[in-house]
Amino acid sequence: MQTTGCAAAMPVEAPTEDRNRTAPFPFCGNRFEFRAVGSSQNCSFPIMVCNTIMASGMAALASLIEGGMSHRDAVADMFKQNRHVIFTGNGYSKEWPVEAVKRGLPNLVTTPMAVATWASDKNKALFEAMKVFTPEETDARAEVMYEAYVTTLRVEGETLVHMIDTGIVPACAKDLEKYKGFAKLAGGREALYVGVVEETEKLKNLLAAPHKEHLADEANYLCEQLKPQMEALRALVDRAEGLLEAGLYPFPTYEALLYSHHH
């Protein structure tokens, strides 16, 4: 039972499980919860992967037991081999990635890294052994994931350029116009607004570069070159938003998004 601290309120039943809400894959007493699916991702794909992993693990346990090992010893052996993946601390902390490296766990921080791992020989062997995918089918799905990533990132980059060229830059020009003859009042506006234009040109050049022959190479190029430039440009536009006269900014501001009830 869990008390509320209020004498007028009755205690409520609480589950006995110790759920770590910072974990992407917590164990909750009698079940696992997979809580790391992306907002636009269909659950069926990661569920298929989880079921395949579970089937492979059960097959490994069955082999140990059928070989003469007791149920208890088989489970203990499996736990001993895989205990390094168990973490009960704060999964959002900066210390956890460092600890994960010490444990020999991969830290796939980008989509291209994850897709490359998906198509690894180890995973192909797993899917083939469980009769889920042939190696060719695993490669085909990797190509689809690369293509989706490349298409999405290019569309986002082109959309950012369009928003800046048709909305942000004209607003900056109008704002700067009001400070003619008042250079001291303008502060660093001109340098910042010019910086937005210059960084936008860099983004355009990256988008105009010839496409790579292989989708994996194109995905890595966009991840390593285009995405950082988009983030750098976004940082400048965020600063510009804080200087533009109220009413000139052509898109919803952070203030409007966070405190819409005040507008």
Coordinates of C-alpha atoms in Angstrom, one line a residue:
M1 CA 0.0 0.0 0.0
Q2 CA 1.1 3.5 -0.7
T3 CA 0.1 6.5 1.4
T4 CA -0.4 9.9 0.1
G5 CA 0.7 11.8 3.2
C6 CA -2.9 13.1 3.6
A7 CA -4.9 11.8 6.6
A8 CA -8.1 12.5 4.7
A9 CA -7.1 10.3 1.8
M10 CA -7.1 6.5 1.9
P11 CA -3.9 4.6 1.0
V12 CA -3.9 3.1 -2.5
E13 CA -2.6 -0.1 -3.8
A14 CA 0.8 0.1 -5.4
P15 CA 2.6 -2.5 -7.6
T16 CA 5.5 -4.3 -5.9
E17 CA 7.7 -3.9 -8.9
D18 CA 10.7 -1.6 -8.9
R19 CA 10.4 0.0 -12.3
N20 CA 13.2 2.1 -13.6
R21 CA 11.6 4.8 -15.7
T22 CA 14.9 5.9 -17.2
A23 CA 15.5 2.4 -18.7
P24 CA 14.6 1.7 -22.3
F25 CA 13.9 -1.9 -21.5
P26 CA 12.9 -2.2 -17.8
F27 CA 11.9 -5.5 -16.1
C28 CA 8.7 -4.9 -14.2
G29 CA 8.2 -7.8 -11.8
N30 CA 6.7 -10.3 -14.2
R31 CA 7.3 -8.8 -17.6
F32 CA 9.6 -6.6 -19.7
E33 CA 8.5 -3.2 -21.0
F34 CA 10.1 -1.9 -24.2
R35 CA 9.8 1.8 -23.9
A36 CA 12.3 3.1 -26.5
V37 CA 10.2 3.3 -29.7
G38 CA 10.5 6.6 -31.6
S39 CA 7.5 8.8 -31.9
S40 CA 7.0 8.1 -35.6
Q41 CA 8.0 4.5 -35.4
N42 CA 5.7 1.5 -35.9
C43 CA 5.9 -0.8 -32.9
S44 CA 5.7 -4.0 -35.0
F45 CA 9.3 -3.8 -36.1
P46 CA 11.0 -3.6 -32.7
I47 CA 8.5 -6.2 -31.3
M48 CA 9.6 -8.6 -34.1
V49 CA 13.2 -8.0 -33.0
C50 CA 12.4 -8.5 -29.3
N51 CA 10.5 -11.7 -30.1
T52 CA 13.4 -13.0 -32.2
I53 CA 15.9 -12.3 -29.4
M54 CA 13.6 -14.0 -26.9
A55 CA 13.3 -17.1 -29.1
S56 CA 17.0 -17.3 -29.6
G57 CA 17.6 -17.0 -25.8
M58 CA 15.0 -19.7 -25.1
A59 CA 16.6 -22.0 -27.7
A60 CA 20.0 -21.5 -26.0
L61 CA 18.5 -22.3 -22.6
A62 CA 16.7 -25.4 -24.0
S63 CA 20.0 -26.6 -25.4
L64 CA 21.7 -26.3 -22.0
I65 CA 18.8 -28.2 -20.3
E66 CA 18.6 -30.9 -22.9
G67 CA 22.4 -31.3 -22.5
G68 CA 21.9 -32.4 -18.9
M69 CA 22.1 -29.1 -17.0
S70 CA 19.5 -28.3 -14.4
H71 CA 17.0 -25.5 -14.9
R72 CA 18.6 -23.5 -12.1
D73 CA 22.1 -24.0 -13.4
A74 CA 21.1 -23.1 -17.0
V75 CA 19.5 -19.9 -15.9
A76 CA 22.5 -19.1 -13.7
D77 CA 24.8 -19.7 -16.6
M78 CA 22.8 -17.4 -18.9
F79 CA 22.7 -14.7 -16.2
K80 CA 26.4 -14.9 -15.7
Q81 CA 27.1 -14.5 -19.4
N82 CA 24.8 -11.5 -19.8
R83 CA 24.7 -9.7 -16.4
H84 CA 26.8 -6.8 -17.8
V85 CA 23.8 -5.5 -19.7
I86 CA 21.8 -5.0 -16.5
F87 CA 21.9 -1.4 -15.2
T88 CA 19.6 -0.2 -12.4
G89 CA 20.9 3.4 -12.1
N90 CA 19.9 6.6 -13.9
G91 CA 19.8 5.8 -17.6
Y92 CA 19.7 9.5 -18.4
S93 CA 22.9 10.3 -16.6
K94 CA 26.2 11.2 -18.3
E95 CA 27.9 8.5 -16.3
W96 CA 25.9 5.6 -17.9
P97 CA 27.4 5.8 -21.4
V98 CA 30.9 5.8 -19.8
E99 CA 29.9 2.8 -17.7
A100 CA 28.4 1.1 -20.8
V101 CA 31.8 1.4 -22.6
K102 CA 33.6 -0.1 -19.6
R103 CA 31.1 -3.1 -19.9
G104 CA 31.8 -3.5 -23.6
L105 CA 28.3 -2.4 -24.6
P106 CA 27.8 -0.6 -27.9
N107 CA 26.5 3.0 -27.9
L108 CA 24.9 3.6 -31.2
V109 CA 24.2 7.4 -31.1
T110 CA 23.2 7.9 -34.8
T111 CA 20.8 6.2 -37.2
P112 CA 23.5 5.2 -39.7
M113 CA 25.4 3.5 -36.9
A114 CA 22.3 1.6 -35.8
V115 CA 21.4 0.5 -39.4
A116 CA 25.0 -0.7 -40.0
T117 CA 24.7 -2.8 -36.9
W118 CA 21.3 -4.2 -37.9
A119 CA 22.9 -5.6 -41.1
S120 CA 25.9 -7.1 -39.2
D121 CA 26.9 -10.8 -39.8
K122 CA 25.9 -11.6 -36.2
N123 CA 22.4 -10.3 -36.7
K124 CA 22.0 -11.9 -40.1
A125 CA 22.9 -15.3 -38.6
L126 CA 20.4 -14.7 -35.8
F127 CA 17.5 -13.9 -38.1
E128 CA 18.4 -16.8 -40.4
A129 CA 18.7 -19.3 -37.5
M130 CA 15.2 -18.2 -36.2
K131 CA 13.8 -18.4 -39.8
V132 CA 12.7 -14.8 -39.6
F133 CA 14.8 -13.2 -42.5
T134 CA 17.3 -14.5 -45.0
P135 CA 20.5 -12.5 -45.1
E136 CA 19.3 -10.9 -48.3
E137 CA 16.1 -9.8 -46.6
T138 CA 18.0 -8.3 -43.7
D139 CA 20.1 -6.3 -46.2
A140 CA 17.0 -5.2 -48.0
R141 CA 15.5 -3.8 -44.8
A142 CA 18.7 -2.0 -44.1
E143 CA 18.5 -0.3 -47.6
V144 CA 14.9 0.8 -46.8
M145 CA 16.0 2.3 -43.5
Y146 CA 18.9 4.1 -45.1
E147 CA 16.6 5.5 -47.8
A148 CA 14.0 6.7 -45.3
Y149 CA 16.7 8.4 -43.2
V150 CA 18.3 10.1 -46.3
T151 CA 14.9 11.3 -47.6
T152 CA 13.8 12.6 -44.2
L153 CA 17.0 14.5 -43.5
R154 CA 17.1 16.1 -47.0
V155 CA 13.5 17.2 -46.7
E156 CA 14.2 18.7 -43.3
G157 CA 17.2 20.5 -44.6
E158 CA 15.4 21.9 -47.6
T159 CA 12.5 22.9 -45.3
L160 CA 14.8 24.7 -43.0
V161 CA 16.4 26.7 -45.9
H162 CA 12.9 27.6 -47.2
M163 CA 11.8 28.8 -43.8
I164 CA 14.8 31.0 -43.3
D165 CA 14.8 32.4 -46.8
T166 CA 11.1 33.2 -46.9
G167 CA 10.5 34.0 -43.2
I168 CA 13.5 34.6 -41.0
V169 CA 15.7 36.7 -43.3
P170 CA 12.9 39.1 -44.3
A171 CA 12.0 39.5 -40.6
C172 CA 15.6 40.2 -39.7
A173 CA 15.8 42.8 -42.5
K174 CA 12.7 44.6 -41.2
D175 CA 14.0 44.5 -37.7
L176 CA 17.4 45.9 -38.7
E177 CA 15.7 48.7 -40.7
K178 CA 14.3 50.1 -37.5
Y179 CA 17.7 50.8 -36.1
K180 CA 19.1 53.0 -38.9
G181 CA 20.8 55.8 -37.2
F182 CA 20.8 54.0 -33.9
A183 CA 23.8 51.7 -34.2
K184 CA 24.4 51.6 -30.5
L185 CA 20.8 50.4 -29.9
A186 CA 21.1 47.7 -32.5
G187 CA 23.8 46.0 -30.6
G188 CA 24.9 42.8 -32.3
R189 CA 21.9 42.4 -34.5
E190 CA 23.6 43.0 -37.8
A191 CA 26.4 40.6 -37.2
L192 CA 24.0 37.9 -36.0
Y193 CA 21.6 38.4 -38.9
V194 CA 24.4 38.3 -41.4
G195 CA 25.6 35.1 -39.7
V196 CA 22.2 33.5 -40.3
V197 CA 22.5 34.2 -44.0
E198 CA 26.1 33.0 -44.2
E199 CA 25.3 29.7 -42.4
T200 CA 22.2 29.2 -44.6
E201 CA 24.5 29.4 -47.7
K202 CA 26.7 26.7 -46.2
L203 CA 23.6 24.5 -45.7
K204 CA 22.5 25.1 -49.3
N205 CA 26.0 24.0 -50.6
L206 CA 25.8 20.8 -48.5
L207 CA 22.4 20.0 -50.0
A208 CA 23.6 20.8 -53.5
A209 CA 26.6 18.4 -53.3
P210 CA 26.4 15.3 -55.6
H211 CA 24.7 12.3 -54.0
K212 CA 26.8 9.4 -52.9
E213 CA 26.7 6.2 -54.9
H214 CA 25.7 4.0 -52.0
L215 CA 22.8 4.9 -49.6
A216 CA 25.0 4.0 -46.5
D217 CA 27.6 6.6 -47.6
E218 CA 24.9 9.2 -48.3
A219 CA 23.3 8.6 -44.9
N220 CA 26.7 9.0 -43.2
Y221 CA 27.4 12.2 -45.2
L222 CA 24.1 13.8 -44.2
C223 CA 24.5 12.7 -40.6
E224 CA 28.1 14.0 -40.2
Q225 CA 27.9 17.1 -42.4
L226 CA 24.3 18.2 -43.0
K227 CA 22.9 17.6 -39.6
P228 CA 25.6 19.5 -37.6
Q229 CA 25.2 22.4 -40.0
M230 CA 21.4 22.4 -39.5
E231 CA 22.0 22.5 -35.7
A232 CA 24.5 25.3 -35.9
L233 CA 22.0 27.3 -38.1
R234 CA 19.2 26.6 -35.7
A235 CA 21.3 27.9 -32.8
L236 CA 21.8 31.3 -34.6
V237 CA 18.1 31.5 -35.5
D238 CA 17.2 30.9 -31.8
R239 CA 19.4 33.8 -30.9
A240 CA 17.8 36.0 -33.5
E241 CA 14.4 35.1 -32.2
G242 CA 15.4 36.7 -28.9
L243 CA 16.3 40.0 -30.6
L244 CA 13.6 40.4 -33.2
E245 CA 10.8 42.8 -32.4
A246 CA 7.7 41.1 -31.1
G247 CA 5.3 40.6 -34.0
L248 CA 8.0 40.3 -36.7
Y249 CA 9.0 36.6 -36.0
P250 CA 7.1 34.7 -38.7
F251 CA 6.7 31.4 -36.8
P252 CA 5.4 30.5 -33.3
T253 CA 8.1 31.5 -30.8
Y254 CA 9.3 29.4 -27.9
E255 CA 7.3 31.7 -25.6
A256 CA 4.1 31.1 -27.6
L257 CA 4.6 27.4 -27.7
L258 CA 5.4 27.0 -24.0
Y259 CA 2.9 29.6 -22.6
S260 CA 0.2 29.6 -25.2
H261 CA -2.4 30.3 -22.5
H262 CA -0.8 33.8 -22.2
H263 CA -1.3 34.6 -25.8

